[in-house]
mmCIF file of C-alpha atoms in Angstrom:
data_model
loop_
_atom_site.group_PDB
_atom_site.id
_atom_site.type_symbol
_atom_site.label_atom_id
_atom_site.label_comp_id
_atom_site.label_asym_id
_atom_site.label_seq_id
_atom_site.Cartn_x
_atom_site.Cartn_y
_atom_site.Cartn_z
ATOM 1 C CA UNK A 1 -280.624 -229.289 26.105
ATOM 2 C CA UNK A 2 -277.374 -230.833 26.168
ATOM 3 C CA UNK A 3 -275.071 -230.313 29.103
ATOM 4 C CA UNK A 4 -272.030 -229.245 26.703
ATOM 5 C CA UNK A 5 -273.506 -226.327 25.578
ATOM 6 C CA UNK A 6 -273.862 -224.833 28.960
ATOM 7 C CA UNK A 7 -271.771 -221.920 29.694
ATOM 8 C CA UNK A 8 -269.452 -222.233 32.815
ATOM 9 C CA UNK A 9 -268.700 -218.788 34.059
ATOM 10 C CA UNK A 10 -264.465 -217.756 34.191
ATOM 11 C CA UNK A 11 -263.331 -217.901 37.385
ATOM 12 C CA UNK A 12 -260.724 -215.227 38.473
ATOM 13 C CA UNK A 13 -256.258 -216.040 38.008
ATOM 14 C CA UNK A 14 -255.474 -217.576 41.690
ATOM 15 C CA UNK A 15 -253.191 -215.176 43.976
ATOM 16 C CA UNK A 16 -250.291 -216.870 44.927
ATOM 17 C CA UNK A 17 -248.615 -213.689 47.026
ATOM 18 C CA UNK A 18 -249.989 -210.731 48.507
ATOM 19 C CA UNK A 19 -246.951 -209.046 46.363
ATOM 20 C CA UNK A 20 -247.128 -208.223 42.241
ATOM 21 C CA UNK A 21 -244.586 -211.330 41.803
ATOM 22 C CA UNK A 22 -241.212 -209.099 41.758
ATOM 23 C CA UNK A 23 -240.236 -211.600 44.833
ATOM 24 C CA UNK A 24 -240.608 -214.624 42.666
ATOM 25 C CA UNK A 25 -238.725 -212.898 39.622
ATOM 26 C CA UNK A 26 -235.872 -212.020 41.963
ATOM 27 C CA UNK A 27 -235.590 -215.357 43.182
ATOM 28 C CA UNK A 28 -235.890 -216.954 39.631
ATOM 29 C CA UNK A 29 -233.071 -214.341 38.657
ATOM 30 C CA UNK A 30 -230.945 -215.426 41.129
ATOM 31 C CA UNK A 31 -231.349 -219.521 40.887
ATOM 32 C CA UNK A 32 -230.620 -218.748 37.074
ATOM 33 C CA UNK A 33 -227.389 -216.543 37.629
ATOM 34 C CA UNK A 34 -225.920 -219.494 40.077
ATOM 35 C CA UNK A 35 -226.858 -221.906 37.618
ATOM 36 C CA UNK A 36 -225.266 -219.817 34.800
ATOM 37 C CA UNK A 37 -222.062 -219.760 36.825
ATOM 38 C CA UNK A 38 -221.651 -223.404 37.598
ATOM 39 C CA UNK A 39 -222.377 -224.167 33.872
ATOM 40 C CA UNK A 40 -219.142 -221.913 32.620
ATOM 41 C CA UNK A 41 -217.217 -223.387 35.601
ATOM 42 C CA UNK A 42 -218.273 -226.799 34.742
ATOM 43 C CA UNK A 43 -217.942 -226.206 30.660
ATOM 44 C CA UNK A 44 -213.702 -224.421 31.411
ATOM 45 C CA UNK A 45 -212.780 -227.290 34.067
ATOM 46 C CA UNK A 46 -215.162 -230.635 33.117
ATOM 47 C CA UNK A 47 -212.745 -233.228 32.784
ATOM 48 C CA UNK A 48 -211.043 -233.174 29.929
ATOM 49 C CA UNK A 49 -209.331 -236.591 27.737
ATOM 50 C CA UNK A 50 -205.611 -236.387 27.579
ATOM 51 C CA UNK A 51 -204.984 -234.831 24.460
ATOM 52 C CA UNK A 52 -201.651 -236.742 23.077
ATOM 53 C CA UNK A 53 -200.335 -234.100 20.863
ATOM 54 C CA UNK A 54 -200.346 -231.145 23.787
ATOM 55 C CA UNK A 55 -197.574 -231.077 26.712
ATOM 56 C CA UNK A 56 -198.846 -229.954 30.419
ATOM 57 C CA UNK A 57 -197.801 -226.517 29.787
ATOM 58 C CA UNK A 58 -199.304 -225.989 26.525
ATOM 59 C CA UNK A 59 -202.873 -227.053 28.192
ATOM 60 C CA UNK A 60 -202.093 -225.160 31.532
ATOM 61 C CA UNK A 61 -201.489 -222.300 29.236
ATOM 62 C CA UNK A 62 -204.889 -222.455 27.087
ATOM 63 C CA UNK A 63 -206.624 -222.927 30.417
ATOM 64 C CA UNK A 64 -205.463 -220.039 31.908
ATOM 65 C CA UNK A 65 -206.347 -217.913 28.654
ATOM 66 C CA UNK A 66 -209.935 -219.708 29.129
ATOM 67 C CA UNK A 67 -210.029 -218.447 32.941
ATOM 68 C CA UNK A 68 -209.993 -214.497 31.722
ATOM 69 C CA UNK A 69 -213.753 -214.728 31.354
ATOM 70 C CA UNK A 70 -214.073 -215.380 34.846
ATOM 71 C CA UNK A 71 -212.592 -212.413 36.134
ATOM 72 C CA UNK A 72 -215.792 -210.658 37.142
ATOM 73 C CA UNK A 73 -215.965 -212.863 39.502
ATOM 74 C CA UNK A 74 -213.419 -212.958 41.746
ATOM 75 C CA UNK A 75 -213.540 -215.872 43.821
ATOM 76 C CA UNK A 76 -214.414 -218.302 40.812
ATOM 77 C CA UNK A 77 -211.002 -216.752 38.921
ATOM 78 C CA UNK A 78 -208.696 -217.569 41.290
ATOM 79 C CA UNK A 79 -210.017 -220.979 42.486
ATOM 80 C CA UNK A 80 -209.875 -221.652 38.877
ATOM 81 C CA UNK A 81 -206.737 -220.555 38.561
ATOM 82 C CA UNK A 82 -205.169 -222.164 41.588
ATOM 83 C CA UNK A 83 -206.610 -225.335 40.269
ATOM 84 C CA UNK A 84 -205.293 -224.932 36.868
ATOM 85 C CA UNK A 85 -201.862 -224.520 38.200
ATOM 86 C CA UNK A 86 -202.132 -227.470 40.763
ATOM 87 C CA UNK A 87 -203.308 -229.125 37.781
ATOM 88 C CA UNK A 88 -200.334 -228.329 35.715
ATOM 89 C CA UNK A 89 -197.629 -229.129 38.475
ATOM 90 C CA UNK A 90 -199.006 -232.665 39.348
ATOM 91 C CA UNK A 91 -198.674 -233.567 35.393
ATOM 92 C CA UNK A 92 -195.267 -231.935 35.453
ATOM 93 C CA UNK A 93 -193.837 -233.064 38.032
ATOM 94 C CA UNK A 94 -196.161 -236.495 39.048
ATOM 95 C CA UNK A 95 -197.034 -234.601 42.532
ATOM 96 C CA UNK A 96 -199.959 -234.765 43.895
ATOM 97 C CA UNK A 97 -201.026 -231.120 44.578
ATOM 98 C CA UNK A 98 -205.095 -231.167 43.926
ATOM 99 C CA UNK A 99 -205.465 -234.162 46.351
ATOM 100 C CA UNK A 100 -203.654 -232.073 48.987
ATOM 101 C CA UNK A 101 -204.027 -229.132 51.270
ATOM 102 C CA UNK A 102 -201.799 -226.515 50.307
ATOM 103 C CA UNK A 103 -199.541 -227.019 53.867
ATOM 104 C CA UNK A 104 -199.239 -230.857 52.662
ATOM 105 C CA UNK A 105 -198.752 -230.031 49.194
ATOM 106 C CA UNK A 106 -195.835 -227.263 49.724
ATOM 107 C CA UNK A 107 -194.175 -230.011 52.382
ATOM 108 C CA UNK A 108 -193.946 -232.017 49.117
ATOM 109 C CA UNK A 109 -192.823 -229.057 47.047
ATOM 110 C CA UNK A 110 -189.602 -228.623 49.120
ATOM 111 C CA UNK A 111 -188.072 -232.280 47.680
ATOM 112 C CA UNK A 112 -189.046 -231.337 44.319
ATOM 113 C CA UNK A 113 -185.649 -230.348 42.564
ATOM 114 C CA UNK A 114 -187.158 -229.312 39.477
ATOM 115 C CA UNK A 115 -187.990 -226.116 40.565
ATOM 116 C CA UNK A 116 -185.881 -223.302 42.033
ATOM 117 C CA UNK A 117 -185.966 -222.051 45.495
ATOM 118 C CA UNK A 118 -187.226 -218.677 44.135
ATOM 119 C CA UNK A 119 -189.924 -220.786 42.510
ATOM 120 C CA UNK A 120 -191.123 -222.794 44.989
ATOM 121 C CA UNK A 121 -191.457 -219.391 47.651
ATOM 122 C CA UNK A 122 -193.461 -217.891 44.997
ATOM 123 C CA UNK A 123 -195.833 -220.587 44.338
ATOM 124 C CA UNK A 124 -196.255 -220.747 48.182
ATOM 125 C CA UNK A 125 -197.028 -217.365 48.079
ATOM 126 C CA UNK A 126 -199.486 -217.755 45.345
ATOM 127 C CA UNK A 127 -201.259 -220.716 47.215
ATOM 128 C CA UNK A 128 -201.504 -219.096 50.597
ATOM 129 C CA UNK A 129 -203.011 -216.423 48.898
ATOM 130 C CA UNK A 130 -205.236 -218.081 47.015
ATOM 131 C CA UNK A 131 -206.864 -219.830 50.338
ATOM 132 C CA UNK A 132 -207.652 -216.750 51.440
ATOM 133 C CA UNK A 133 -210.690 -215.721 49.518
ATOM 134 C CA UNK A 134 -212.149 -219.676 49.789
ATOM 135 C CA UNK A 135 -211.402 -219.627 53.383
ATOM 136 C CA UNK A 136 -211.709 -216.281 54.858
ATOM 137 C CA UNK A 137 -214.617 -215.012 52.424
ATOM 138 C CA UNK A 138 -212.479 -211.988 51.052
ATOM 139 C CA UNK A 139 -213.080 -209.882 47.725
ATOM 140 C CA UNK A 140 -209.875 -209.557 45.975
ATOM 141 C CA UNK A 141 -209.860 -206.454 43.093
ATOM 142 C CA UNK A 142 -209.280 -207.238 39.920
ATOM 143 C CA UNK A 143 -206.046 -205.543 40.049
ATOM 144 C CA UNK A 144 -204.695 -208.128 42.696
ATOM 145 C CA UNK A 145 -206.428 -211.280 40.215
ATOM 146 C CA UNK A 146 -204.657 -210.305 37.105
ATOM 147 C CA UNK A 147 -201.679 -210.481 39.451
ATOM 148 C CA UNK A 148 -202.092 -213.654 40.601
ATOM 149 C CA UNK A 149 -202.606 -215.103 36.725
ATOM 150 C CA UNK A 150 -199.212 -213.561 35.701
ATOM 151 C CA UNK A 151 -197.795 -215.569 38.626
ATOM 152 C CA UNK A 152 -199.243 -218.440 37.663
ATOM 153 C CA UNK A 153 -198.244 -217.966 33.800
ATOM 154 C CA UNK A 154 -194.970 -217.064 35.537
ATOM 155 C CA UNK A 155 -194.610 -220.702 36.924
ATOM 156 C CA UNK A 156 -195.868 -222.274 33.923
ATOM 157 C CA UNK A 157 -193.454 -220.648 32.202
ATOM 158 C CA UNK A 158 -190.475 -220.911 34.415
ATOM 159 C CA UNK A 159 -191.232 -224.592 35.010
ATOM 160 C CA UNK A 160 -192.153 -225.835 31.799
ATOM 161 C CA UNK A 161 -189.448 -227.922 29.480
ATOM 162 C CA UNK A 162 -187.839 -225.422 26.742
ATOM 163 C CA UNK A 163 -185.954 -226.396 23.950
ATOM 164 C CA UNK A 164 -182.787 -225.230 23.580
ATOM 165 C CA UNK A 165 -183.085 -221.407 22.415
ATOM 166 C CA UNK A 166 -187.105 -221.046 22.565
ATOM 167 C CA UNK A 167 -188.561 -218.461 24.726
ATOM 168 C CA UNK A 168 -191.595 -219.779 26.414
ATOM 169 C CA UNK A 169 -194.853 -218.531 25.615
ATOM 170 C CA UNK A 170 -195.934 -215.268 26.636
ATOM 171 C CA UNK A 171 -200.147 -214.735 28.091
ATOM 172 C CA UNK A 172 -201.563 -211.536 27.394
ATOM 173 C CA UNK A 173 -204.271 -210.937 29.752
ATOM 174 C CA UNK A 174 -207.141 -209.313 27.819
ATOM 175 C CA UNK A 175 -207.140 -205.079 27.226
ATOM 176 C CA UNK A 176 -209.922 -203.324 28.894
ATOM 177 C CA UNK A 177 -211.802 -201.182 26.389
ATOM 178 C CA UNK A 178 -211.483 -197.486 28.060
#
């Protein structure tokens, strides 16, 4: 008889954990969620080509549209945002803000005559609040995020080069279905 046709009897699935596996789905969850989260960050801030035809403002201000959909998440929204503005202000004004703490980067800020002294408090304000949740490992509402992205449209706005009679640009965040 040939030894191919011999049956070879099943042996049983291994056991990996003592558990049903929920441990391993939790921890698959969570690698995926991370991973989901530093693909959007990655896909709204990879570095972009210069695009010719758009000013710093104009591509501060679709940028800051784009950062709505991270608003679930607060700490992601307003490091993107701060970043987006810092952004913005060293093409603006040739500083160097994302190279820079924010102490070093508001010394600069002070020579800067392109912006008003009403400006330049409130984008201090907006930085030094903006360290907080990196630094200190506080949850800011949504209530106090939207606030900071009008600020930072605010600046944009303010700070951007109008032509005489145009209004700038106005950012609507997005309306919560209720």
């Amino acid at each position: 008889m040939n030894d191919t046709n011999k049956l070879v009897e099943i042996k049983p699935p291994l056991n990996l954990e003592n558990g049903d596996g929920s441990s391993t789905m939790w921890w698959l969850l969570i690698v995926l969620l991370i991973a989901g989260a530093a693909l959007l960050f990655w896909a709204l801030y990879k570095p972009t080509q210069p695009n010719p035809g758009l000013k710093p403002d104009e591509v501060a201000q679709r940028k800051l549209r784009e950062a709505w959909v991270l608003l679930g998440t607060p700490v992601l929204f307003i490091e993107a945002t701060a970043d987006i503005l810092r952004v913005y202000l060293e093409e603006r004004f040739d500083a160097h803000a994302p190279e820079r703490t924010t102490e070093e980067f508001l010394s600069e800020l002070q020579s800067m005559p392109q912006m008003t002294g009403e400006q330049k408090e409130l984008l201090a304000q907006f930085l030094k609040y903006c360290d907080f949740p990196k630094f200190a490992r506080l949850d800011s509402t949504e209530e106090e995020c939207r606030q900071l992205h009008t600020v930072a449209v605010k600046i944009v706005n303010e700070t951007a080069p109008t032509l005489p009679g145009s209004l700038p640009p106005r950012i609507e965040p997005p309306h919560m279905n209720s």
